[in-house]
Amino acid sequence: MKALIVSDIHANLVALEAVFAAAPPHDAVWNIGDTIGYGPRPRECLDLLVDRFANPALVGNHDLACIGDVDLTEFNPVAQIASRWTALQLGMDHRAYLKALPAMTTANGYTLAHGSPRAPVWEYITSAAIATDNFPFFDTDVCLIGHTHIAMYAALREGQTTAEIHPLRDGETLDLLQARYIVNPGSVGQPRDRDPRAAYAILDTDCGTLTAHRIPYEIALTQRQMALANLPDVLVARLAHGM
Ligand code: ZN
């Protein structure tokens, strides 16, 4: 079974459509959360994922903020503005859809958590130390995460007590049978690893491999949509820099 792994779409429909157009054939879509917030097309992104039968799908901190399930004071001022704007765009069906999603689950012997297995909504896995601390918090060999918007993997090899952490590059394939892994495919709609291209991954559950991909999309189009929605300039500008 091949699963297309997407995370942190953040209502960037142009990027999401580019990912679906470029992705190699797959049997399932797995969504690690933060489908909305920041970007200009929240309804359309949710509808497209429902059409594509994304399952499992997780809820992220921004999704929860947009449906009023976390306190907006946890967010920086521009994220608050974007969350309030997004909340006004959603229909009852979008709210109900997001409200029913977990922040962590398992599928086909893989764990999925939006932030981390230890604290699925909020924790950022940004270092080898934090990754090491998280390995006891899931039972499978591999945990897929999002939240930092940085494509990376942490590997805990047999006999070692601390994990190593590496960037996950475009075209790189991980042999998931070699160690225990925490893998972040990167962000579809707002990458922050200085590569502005949309990030996604293909997980092959038969071979136990995960391949990372980056795909260019029309960033200027998303930026125009954001400007027309009066979303904050700093959020518009960052897309071009992948930061
Ligand atoms: Zn996010």
Short mmCIF file of C-alpha atoms and ligand atoms in Angstrom, two decimals:
data_model
loop_
_atom_site.label_atom_id
_atom_site.label_comp_id
_atom_site.label_asym_id
_atom_site.label_seq_id
_atom_site.Cartn_x
_atom_site.Cartn_y
_atom_site.Cartn_z
CA MET A 1 0.00 0.00 0.00
CA LYS A 2 1.29 3.44 -0.90
CA ALA A 3 0.14 6.44 1.13
CA LEU A 4 0.57 10.07 0.14
CA ILE A 5 1.60 11.88 3.33
CA VAL A 6 0.63 15.54 3.62
CA SER A 7 0.97 17.91 6.57
CA ASP A 8 0.57 21.59 7.42
CA ILE A 9 -1.38 22.48 4.29
CA HIS A 10 -2.52 25.70 5.98
CA ALA A 11 -5.27 26.51 3.49
CA ASN A 12 -2.84 26.80 0.58
CA LEU A 13 -5.02 25.26 -2.14
CA VAL A 14 -2.61 26.07 -4.97
CA ALA A 15 0.13 24.11 -3.20
CA LEU A 16 -2.20 21.22 -2.30
CA GLU A 17 -3.43 20.89 -5.90
CA ALA A 18 0.19 20.91 -7.11
CA VAL A 19 0.98 18.07 -4.70
CA PHE A 20 -1.97 15.98 -5.89
CA ALA A 21 -1.02 16.64 -9.52
CA ALA A 22 2.63 15.68 -8.99
CA ALA A 23 2.30 12.77 -6.57
CA PRO A 24 3.05 9.30 -7.92
CA PRO A 25 0.18 6.78 -7.83
CA HIS A 26 -1.00 6.06 -4.27
CA ASP A 27 -3.76 4.10 -2.54
CA ALA A 28 -4.44 6.45 0.38
CA VAL A 29 -3.97 10.00 1.61
CA TRP A 30 -2.79 10.51 5.18
CA ASN A 31 -3.08 14.04 6.58
CA ILE A 32 -1.02 14.99 9.65
CA GLY A 33 -2.99 18.14 10.41
CA ASP A 34 -3.03 21.94 10.34
CA THR A 35 -5.09 21.80 7.18
CA ILE A 36 -6.24 25.39 7.73
CA GLY A 37 -5.02 28.62 9.32
CA TYR A 38 -2.65 31.19 7.71
CA GLY A 39 -3.75 30.56 4.10
CA PRO A 40 -6.55 31.86 1.86
CA ARG A 41 -8.59 28.76 0.91
CA PRO A 42 -9.62 26.84 4.08
CA ARG A 43 -12.98 25.55 2.84
CA GLU A 44 -11.60 24.37 -0.47
CA CYS A 45 -8.68 22.53 1.15
CA LEU A 46 -10.97 20.70 3.58
CA ASP A 47 -13.41 19.83 0.79
CA LEU A 48 -10.61 18.51 -1.45
CA LEU A 49 -9.25 16.28 1.32
CA VAL A 50 -12.72 14.90 1.99
CA ASP A 51 -13.11 14.24 -1.76
CA ARG A 52 -9.77 12.40 -1.72
CA PHE A 53 -10.85 10.29 1.29
CA ALA A 54 -7.93 11.48 3.42
CA ASN A 55 -7.84 8.92 6.22
CA PRO A 56 -6.42 8.97 8.75
CA ALA A 57 -6.55 12.71 9.10
CA LEU A 58 -5.36 14.57 12.18
CA VAL A 59 -6.31 17.88 13.74
CA GLY A 60 -3.54 20.40 14.47
CA ASN A 61 -3.25 23.38 16.77
CA HIS A 62 -4.29 25.82 14.03
CA ASP A 63 -7.31 23.71 13.08
CA LEU A 64 -8.36 23.70 16.74
CA ALA A 65 -7.87 27.47 17.03
CA CYS A 66 -10.03 28.08 13.97
CA ILE A 67 -12.93 26.12 15.47
CA GLY A 68 -12.50 27.78 18.87
CA ASP A 69 -11.14 24.72 20.67
CA VAL A 70 -7.86 26.29 21.80
CA ASP A 71 -7.25 29.73 23.25
CA LEU A 72 -6.05 32.21 20.61
CA THR A 73 -3.75 33.86 23.15
CA GLU A 74 -1.42 30.88 22.60
CA PHE A 75 -0.79 32.34 19.12
CA ASN A 76 1.32 35.24 17.88
CA PRO A 77 -0.65 38.32 16.67
CA VAL A 78 -0.56 37.51 12.94
CA ALA A 79 -1.63 33.92 13.55
CA GLN A 80 -4.51 35.25 15.67
CA ILE A 81 -5.65 37.51 12.82
CA ALA A 82 -5.47 34.61 10.35
CA SER A 83 -7.33 32.30 12.75
CA ARG A 84 -10.17 34.79 13.23
CA TRP A 85 -10.46 35.30 9.46
CA THR A 86 -10.43 31.53 8.88
CA ALA A 87 -13.10 30.92 11.53
CA LEU A 88 -15.47 33.17 9.57
CA GLN A 89 -14.96 31.17 6.36
CA LEU A 90 -15.94 27.76 7.75
CA GLY A 91 -19.32 26.13 7.44
CA MET A 92 -20.91 23.88 10.04
CA ASP A 93 -19.77 20.85 8.04
CA HIS A 94 -16.13 21.98 8.13
CA ARG A 95 -16.29 22.56 11.88
CA ALA A 96 -17.90 19.17 12.49
CA TYR A 97 -15.30 17.47 10.30
CA LEU A 98 -12.37 19.01 12.19
CA LYS A 99 -13.97 18.48 15.60
CA ALA A 100 -14.17 14.72 14.98
CA LEU A 101 -10.45 14.32 14.14
CA PRO A 102 -7.82 13.09 16.63
CA ALA A 103 -4.40 14.73 17.06
CA MET A 104 -2.75 11.28 17.15
CA THR A 105 -3.65 7.86 15.79
CA THR A 106 -2.23 4.70 14.25
CA ALA A 107 -2.71 3.23 10.77
CA ASN A 108 -1.20 0.14 9.14
CA GLY A 109 1.32 -0.18 11.97
CA TYR A 110 2.43 3.47 11.81
CA THR A 111 1.83 6.16 14.41
CA LEU A 112 0.74 9.63 13.28
CA ALA A 113 0.89 12.65 15.59
CA HIS A 114 0.54 16.30 14.61
CA GLY A 115 3.22 17.73 16.92
CA SER A 116 4.76 14.84 18.82
CA PRO A 117 3.65 11.52 20.31
CA ARG A 118 4.25 12.96 23.80
CA ALA A 119 2.14 16.09 23.28
CA PRO A 120 0.32 15.71 19.95
CA VAL A 121 -1.16 19.20 19.67
CA TRP A 122 1.62 21.52 20.80
CA GLU A 123 5.10 19.99 21.10
CA TYR A 124 7.66 20.88 18.40
CA ILE A 125 10.29 18.23 17.69
CA THR A 126 13.18 20.51 16.80
CA SER A 127 16.21 18.73 18.26
CA ALA A 128 17.75 15.31 18.73
CA ALA A 129 17.15 15.64 22.48
CA ILE A 130 13.43 16.28 22.08
CA ALA A 131 13.18 13.47 19.53
CA THR A 132 14.99 11.08 21.88
CA ASP A 133 12.55 11.92 24.68
CA ASN A 134 9.61 11.14 22.38
CA PHE A 135 10.52 7.61 21.27
CA PRO A 136 9.06 5.98 24.45
CA PHE A 137 5.69 7.63 23.72
CA PHE A 138 4.73 5.44 20.72
CA ASP A 139 4.62 1.66 20.27
CA THR A 140 5.21 1.31 16.53
CA ASP A 141 8.62 1.53 14.85
CA VAL A 142 7.78 4.75 13.00
CA CYS A 143 5.92 7.92 13.95
CA LEU A 144 4.97 10.49 11.31
CA ILE A 145 4.73 14.07 12.56
CA GLY A 146 4.25 17.63 11.28
CA HIS A 147 3.92 20.96 13.10
CA THR A 148 7.45 22.40 12.64
CA HIS A 149 7.06 22.74 8.85
CA ILE A 150 10.60 21.39 8.49
CA ALA A 151 11.22 18.16 6.57
CA MET A 152 13.42 15.99 8.78
CA TYR A 153 13.85 12.59 10.33
CA ALA A 154 15.11 11.33 13.67
CA ALA A 155 16.51 7.80 13.83
CA LEU A 156 17.01 5.75 16.99
CA ARG A 157 19.26 2.87 16.03
CA GLU A 158 19.42 -0.45 17.86
CA GLY A 159 21.69 -0.31 20.88
CA GLN A 160 21.74 3.49 20.95
CA THR A 161 20.13 5.61 23.62
CA THR A 162 20.01 8.93 21.77
CA ALA A 163 18.45 9.67 18.42
CA GLU A 164 20.22 11.36 15.53
CA ILE A 165 18.38 14.01 13.55
CA HIS A 166 18.79 14.90 9.86
CA PRO A 167 17.13 17.09 7.23
CA LEU A 168 14.93 15.13 4.83
CA ARG A 169 15.91 16.11 1.29
CA ASP A 170 13.91 16.11 -1.94
CA GLY A 171 14.17 12.65 -3.49
CA GLU A 172 15.63 11.00 -0.39
CA THR A 173 14.31 7.54 0.49
CA LEU A 174 14.42 6.23 4.06
CA ASP A 175 14.61 2.50 4.72
CA LEU A 176 12.28 2.39 7.70
CA LEU A 177 13.34 -1.16 8.63
CA GLN A 178 16.82 0.04 9.68
CA ALA A 179 15.88 1.84 12.92
CA ARG A 180 13.00 3.43 14.80
CA TYR A 181 12.08 6.71 13.16
CA ILE A 182 10.24 9.96 13.73
CA VAL A 183 9.67 11.49 10.29
CA ASN A 184 8.36 14.91 9.35
CA PRO A 185 7.54 15.13 5.61
CA GLY A 186 7.58 18.96 5.79
CA SER A 187 4.77 21.38 5.03
CA VAL A 188 2.60 21.49 1.92
CA GLY A 189 1.44 25.06 2.33
CA GLN A 190 3.99 27.00 4.39
CA PRO A 191 7.47 25.38 4.36
CA ARG A 192 9.96 26.81 6.87
CA ASP A 193 13.18 25.04 5.88
CA ARG A 194 14.27 27.73 3.38
CA ASP A 195 12.88 25.67 0.49
CA PRO A 196 9.60 27.33 -0.56
CA ARG A 197 8.44 24.34 -2.63
CA ALA A 198 5.53 22.27 -1.32
CA ALA A 199 6.68 19.20 0.62
CA TYR A 200 5.09 15.76 0.76
CA ALA A 201 6.13 12.12 1.10
CA ILE A 202 5.16 8.72 -0.23
CA LEU A 203 5.09 5.89 2.31
CA ASP A 204 5.30 2.37 0.88
CA THR A 205 4.03 0.09 3.65
CA ASP A 206 4.95 -3.10 1.74
CA CYS A 207 8.61 -2.13 1.28
CA GLY A 208 8.91 -0.12 4.50
CA THR A 209 10.23 2.94 2.69
CA LEU A 210 9.39 6.63 2.75
CA THR A 211 10.42 8.95 -0.08
CA ALA A 212 10.45 12.74 0.34
CA HIS A 213 9.36 15.05 -2.46
CA ARG A 214 9.32 18.80 -3.14
CA ILE A 215 7.26 20.36 -5.88
CA PRO A 216 7.18 23.99 -7.08
CA TYR A 217 3.78 25.68 -7.14
CA GLU A 218 2.54 29.13 -8.17
CA ILE A 219 3.41 30.93 -4.94
CA ALA A 220 2.39 34.30 -6.41
CA LEU A 221 -1.16 33.03 -6.93
CA THR A 222 -1.55 32.02 -3.28
CA GLN A 223 -0.04 35.37 -2.32
CA ARG A 224 -2.60 37.25 -4.43
CA GLN A 225 -5.44 35.26 -2.84
CA MET A 226 -4.06 36.14 0.61
CA ALA A 227 -3.73 39.83 -0.23
CA LEU A 228 -7.32 39.94 -1.49
CA ALA A 229 -8.44 38.36 1.79
CA ASN A 230 -6.49 41.02 3.73
CA LEU A 231 -4.40 38.40 5.48
CA PRO A 232 -1.27 39.84 7.17
CA ASP A 233 1.56 40.91 4.81
CA VAL A 234 4.17 39.03 6.82
CA LEU A 235 2.30 35.76 6.16
CA VAL A 236 2.08 36.59 2.46
CA ALA A 237 5.79 37.40 2.18
CA ARG A 238 7.13 34.37 4.04
CA LEU A 239 5.81 31.89 1.45
CA ALA A 240 8.35 33.09 -1.11
CA HIS A 241 11.24 32.52 1.29
CA GLY A 242 10.20 29.17 2.73
CA MET A 243 10.51 30.67 6.19
ZN ZN B 1 1.34 24.15 11.06
#
